Each structure stands twice: as structure tokens, then as C-alpha cells.
Amino acid sequence: MSQVMIADRVPTHELMTSGHLACPGCAAPLAMRLVLKALGPQTIVVMPASCWSIIAGPWPQSSLKVPLYHTAFETGAATASGVRAALDMQGDRDTTVMVWAGDGGTFDIGLQALSGAAERNEDILYCCYDNEAYMNTGVQRSSATPRGAWTSTTPASHPEASAKKDIVAVLAAHHIPYIATATVAYPVDLLEKVKKAKAIRGTRFLHILSPCPPGWKFPDEATIELARMAVACRVFPLLEIEDGVRWRFTMDDDTTEPLQPYLRCQGRFAHLTDEQIAQFQSDVTARWKWIERQVAASE
Amino acid sequence: MKKVIIGNHAVSWGARLARAEVISAYPITPQTQVVEELSEMCADGRLDARFLKVESEHSAMAACIGASATGARAFTATSSHGLALMHEMLHWAAGGRHPIVMANINRALGPGWNIWTDQTDSLSQRDTGWVQLYCETNQEVLDTTIMAFRLAETVDLPVMIVLDAFYLSHTAEPVDIPDQDAVDAFLPRRQARFKLDVSDPHAFGALVRPDSYMEMRLQLQEAMERTRDVFDRVEVEWQQRFGRRYGAVEAYRADDAELLLVTSGTITSTARFVVDRRRERNEAVGLVKVKMFRPFPVERLRALLGGARQVAVLDRNLSPGRGGIFSEETRAALYDLPEETRPAIHGYVVGLGGRDVTPTVLDEIIDRTRASAVPEREDVWVGVNP
Ligand SMILES: Cc1ncc(C[n+]2csc(CCOP(=O)(O)OP(=O)(O)O)c2C)c(N)n1
Ligand code: SF4
Ligand SMILES: [Mg+2]
């Protein structure tokens, strides 16, 4: 899609301000900016501890023009359930309650509360911006960290040993009405998915890959390109899943790019041997094939 | 209307009459009947509330916080391990100044597993910023539950109502249930001063640097200080409307007493009986019941206990390495009294994990106290096998 066409399809109104506190090149504020453009001002954001707790600005400032509740690390989905319940009691069925959490707050410490909310099918939109580690506390591994990656708790001599948790499959097993994956490299795709999610009632889950220059060790200006490559080399497939059972790829085309360049431009993978890259590739291929089977079964 | 109900149902009735709008809870013995009754009240329409059956107590408190931050009247109930699991969110509720009301049924903590009464669960949450009100009867439980909302919403602090496992939670007593209209007049719908509102967006709970955190904590402390007077005013109004009042601290036959027992919870009822017997024998023994533990009623206790020769504080709780928590607090409160009026404070640890505290135990405490001019130790364990 040409730049002009993309600009035409991205709403111009802003619900996020400049002056936020993200590092240069961080994908997380861009993701928030796009998501809020699609949701509009009738949105309440619930935010567990994460880099975004800083990005949002210290008291008495806020980089968001919508109500924002900062909450404890593991409580995003539970706190949002309470917000939703209060709005319901006030007869407000229209305001979107959105959780904005990192991968740690979603895959790890907040998973129990998220599972509970998803099982109850709470009417909330849960967005996980995934930078594949605990960035706020200095790049420690999470269960979203890919196998082989360096983090500050998985040194290059003993890099991350287990494969990334398949959070989308975990959520699909809860049979919630809508799950989608997205990245900032495909803003129109992201906007469309958020708009679709907004119109659905029940628990909706959006998984956004969010490259982090200091944590992944790549130059600030490469964020969008990295997000694009992650999709193109099938590390991060763009998907939609309805009711946990109808899986669909949402990429414009399905040509595959090699994995090597994606890994080689990130310092966190600099130590990988060819053998380890082959292992990485086989993780990616195995997951892709598994998703293909879900998609095929949905048709 | 009078009904014979268990303490747990007195809590449910209180929350219902207070028109709680969002209830979020997780079951634990001995709290279960509170939430079972409330879910029935919600299911059959007697209570118009959203009931969130969450997957843990931690989430129960988080959901109450979300609801309260959005302007709703939020309620939960728990006990022991459930309360301990909530700990982080108890700080969050108070720091966020959310007027949530919670009933905690006092139960011991494991290991070993013990479902019986013990105050260590609630007292371990002493420093979270929750108001704590201990109850002696089921009537007091119901009345306190409703008053707690009024108090919480006046001072913007969360309030914990505390009642003994089984002695109250599962024991049926006649309870006068006030009319809904009268309760509505006493406790109108919540008008939140601040809330999550898309027409007036604000951020809550953001990063606070050392240059402002202390001021916020000072406000919390000042709200706690105000709570003593506000509670008195709330109780006076409750008494005008419903004819009952308990007091943050209650003196029972305390005039000219040489020895004053200090109690909380259901041990108080047993102590009243023992004090009556001693008074019949012309012994100058009285009783001071502490209902409010946070904020600690320091001035009230100084006024009531100052001048007595001896004070015996009964603690159904333990801070290991220190001793009974009420006695420790009482000693600190009375330390500043001039020596002529400062009583000797004898601390007794009793009834842990639901062990019965009988009149015989209280008699032993009275006799031992009177026999020793100075306390034997800071905390004497009574009713314990050697
Ligand atoms: C109970 C608890 N444990 C630990 C922390 C410290 N902590 C704050 S943010 C964070 C990591 C957040 O990681 P993630 O959710 O992936 O978000 P990111 O910072 O990477 O954007 C940690 C460990 C906390 N706030 N609360
Ligand atoms: S550490 Fe990474 S995720 Fe956090 S603000 Fe910086 S770039 Fe963004
Ligand atoms: Mg992260």
C-alpha cells in the first residue's frame, strides 16, 4: 500500500500527546497512538506496571487524553472487569474498557487474571504490546522471550532455553469472541482490527509485536522495518481468530523472507550459531504449520 | 424487622441494604455464606448489583478497585489466606483513596491449616491504610457494615469490618434489620469526588516522585486522623435513626475500676460476663472494648485507661518475636501518660487458632494480673499446654 493511501486511512485526531517518555524508536507509543485513533475518546485505559507506566508520564501529567487507571502489575484484566462492571451499573454500555499491558503483565504475572476475565467473557479489550522481555526493569526474560535470545537474565553464554509461549493459542482455548495479532509496520491492518474489536462485545485480545531498540539491541530507526520483517519471515504471523475456532491469516501476501536477516540485525541474537538459527527456524516453521492446520480446519 | 441470622448473613444484609453496586469475591471458609447469600440476592433481584465471580482474592480486590475508581459502591468479603493474598491490592485501595468496604472473617493462617478464629490475618494488614472495625455481635456486624460505607465515602478510605470465625460468622442471633427506606436516607447513593470519566479524563495512580509522594501519604494520614471524629458523627446519626451505638471504644463497668480488661471481638461478651461476676463480689474490675483498631483510638484509650492501676490486654493474635498486637499498641498509646496515672500493662496471648477463651481463662488472667504488681513478662500465654 502506498504511503498516501495509508495516510488517508489513518484518522488524524490524536488521543496521545507528544512529550511522552518512551525511548527513541520505541514501538509501544506508536501502537497506543494508533489503537486510540481507532477506539476514539470514549475509552478508559487500565494499565498495569510496564514501560508504559513511565511512557504515560509522571503525576500530574498524562500523555493520554482519555481516562487512565494505573494498576498493579498482575491485575490488568481484573481491574478492567471492575471498571466494566461499574460502567454497566451506570447504564454505560458504549465506553470501551481497554487494558494496555506488556508481555510480562500478560503472558506471566497477569495470566491468571486474564484467564479469569476471558473465561467470564468480560466485555473488555485487552491489548498486549509485546517487546519480548521485562523492559521496564531492564530487559529480563519473560515467557514471551524467543528461544535463543539474550536478556539480562539469560546471558549470551546461556541464552533463553524455551520457546516463546503461544499466548494466542492460550487465549483461543478460552473461546473468546475475537483475537488478533498486529504490528506497527502495518498500521491500516492494526486500525481495522481495533475497529472490528471495538464493535464486538465480550473479551477481545489484541497481540501487538512491539520492537524495543535498547532491549533487542538495534538502531532506533529500524523499528518499523524490524516489525515488518518479523511478519515477513513468519516469526510473527498476522492473524484473526473468532470464537477461538475460526483462524485466518490476514497478510496481504504470503511470500516468505529468510529468517537470517531478522535475527542478524538484532544484538540480542548476535551470539546465535548457525545451529541455533536452524533451531529457531524450526520453531517458527512448526508454529506456522500448526497455525495453517487451524486455518485449514476453519475453512 | 427482627430475624435470626448468622453473622455472615448479617454482612450480606448490610451490603444489600447499603445497595452495593459491584461485588467481587472469592470463596474461603469461614466467609462463604456472605457471598453465597449475596449471589442469591443478586440472582433474584433483591439486590441490583454486578457480582463478579473472579478467580482469586487478589483479583477480587483489583476488581473492587476498578469499580470504585469508576464511581461505584464496591464490596467484598474474605478471610485469612484470602486477605493475605490481597495484601498488595489493600495498599493500592488505600493509596488510591477508594472507599471500598470489605468484611474479613478472622481466621488463623497456615500451616497447619486452621479455619478457626484468630485476629492475626486482619492485624497483619495494619499498615495498608484500611480503617479496621471489630465487631462483637451480629447486630453490630450488620450496623457496622452499613455505617462503614458512609464512613468510607466521607473520608475516601477503604474500611474493613472484622468478625470472629464461627463465634459470629456461623452463629445465629436475633438481628434487627432496618427498613430499606431508612437506610437509604442514612446512606444515599455514592457521589464520587473523582472517577474515571470519559467526559473529564484524568490519569490515576501514575508515577509519583519523591517530591510529591510524601505529601500524598500525609493526606492519607490526615484522612485517617479525621476518621475518628467522622466515625463518631456517623454513629451519632445511626443512633438517632436506629437507636444503636457502639463507640470506637466502649467502657463497660469501668468507673473506678482498678483493673481494666482490654478486649476486642467476641471475647468481649465473655469478658462482660466475668466482669459482672467480679463486680457482684465487689471487685473493682472493668472492661474496655476496642472496636476501632485503625485509626487507633489513642486519646480515647488514654482517657479510659489512664488512672486505673492495672490493665490486662487480651490478644487473640500474635506478632511472632514481639507478642500480642493490641497490647503492644496499647502500651505505645499510654507511654506518654504521667507516671501517676499510667497503669501497668499486662499482655495476654489467648485463643489462637480458635482455642476457646472461657470465663475460666479470663478469671485466671484477672487473678494473675492482680497477684503481680509488675507484669510477669510483656506477654503471658494463657490456656496453653506447657
Ligand atoms: C508484583 C510486582 N512484581 C514486580 C514488579 C516490577 N515490574 C514492574 S514492570 C515489570 C516488567 C514489565 O514487563 P512487561 O509487562 O513485559 O512490560 P515492559 O516493561 O516490557 O513494557 C516488572 C518486573 C511489579 N511492579 N510488581
Ligand atoms: S525500554 Fe524498550 S519498550 Fe521500554 S520505552 Fe524503551 S524502547 Fe520502549
Ligand atoms: Mg515486555
PDB file of C-alpha atoms and ligand atoms in Angstrom, chain A residues 50-51 102-105 129-136 140 142 144, ligand 3:
ATOM      1  CA  SER A  50       5.225  -1.834  32.414  1.00  0.00           C
ATOM      2  CA  CYS A  51       7.343   0.538  30.350  1.00  0.00           C
ATOM      3  CA  GLY A 102       3.209  -5.628  28.375  1.00  0.00           C
ATOM      4  CA  ASP A 103       4.129  -9.241  27.700  1.00  0.00           C
ATOM      5  CA  GLY A 104       5.184  -9.755  31.327  1.00  0.00           C
ATOM      6  CA  GLY A 105       1.850  -8.412  32.570  1.00  0.00           C
ATOM      7  CA  TYR A 129       2.202  -4.820  23.469  1.00  0.00           C
ATOM      8  CA  ASP A 130       4.877  -7.451  23.314  1.00  0.00           C
ATOM      9  CA  ASN A 131       8.520  -6.430  23.439  1.00  0.00           C
ATOM     10  CA  GLU A 132       9.517  -9.959  24.389  1.00  0.00           C
ATOM     11  CA  ALA A 133      11.021  -9.220  27.825  1.00  0.00           C
ATOM     12  CA  TYR A 134      10.565  -7.204  31.026  1.00  0.00           C
ATOM     13  CA  MET A 135      11.867  -3.951  29.623  1.00  0.00           C
ATOM     14  CA  ASN A 136      10.792  -1.610  32.401  1.00  0.00           C
ATOM     15  CA  GLN A 140      14.881  -9.595  31.975  1.00  0.00           C
ATOM     16  CA  SER A 142       9.723 -13.288  30.137  1.00  0.00           C
ATOM     17  CA  ALA A 144       7.432 -14.163  25.601  1.00  0.00           C
TER      18      ALA A 144
HETATM   19 MG    MG C   3       7.783  -6.544  27.890  1.00  0.00          MG
END
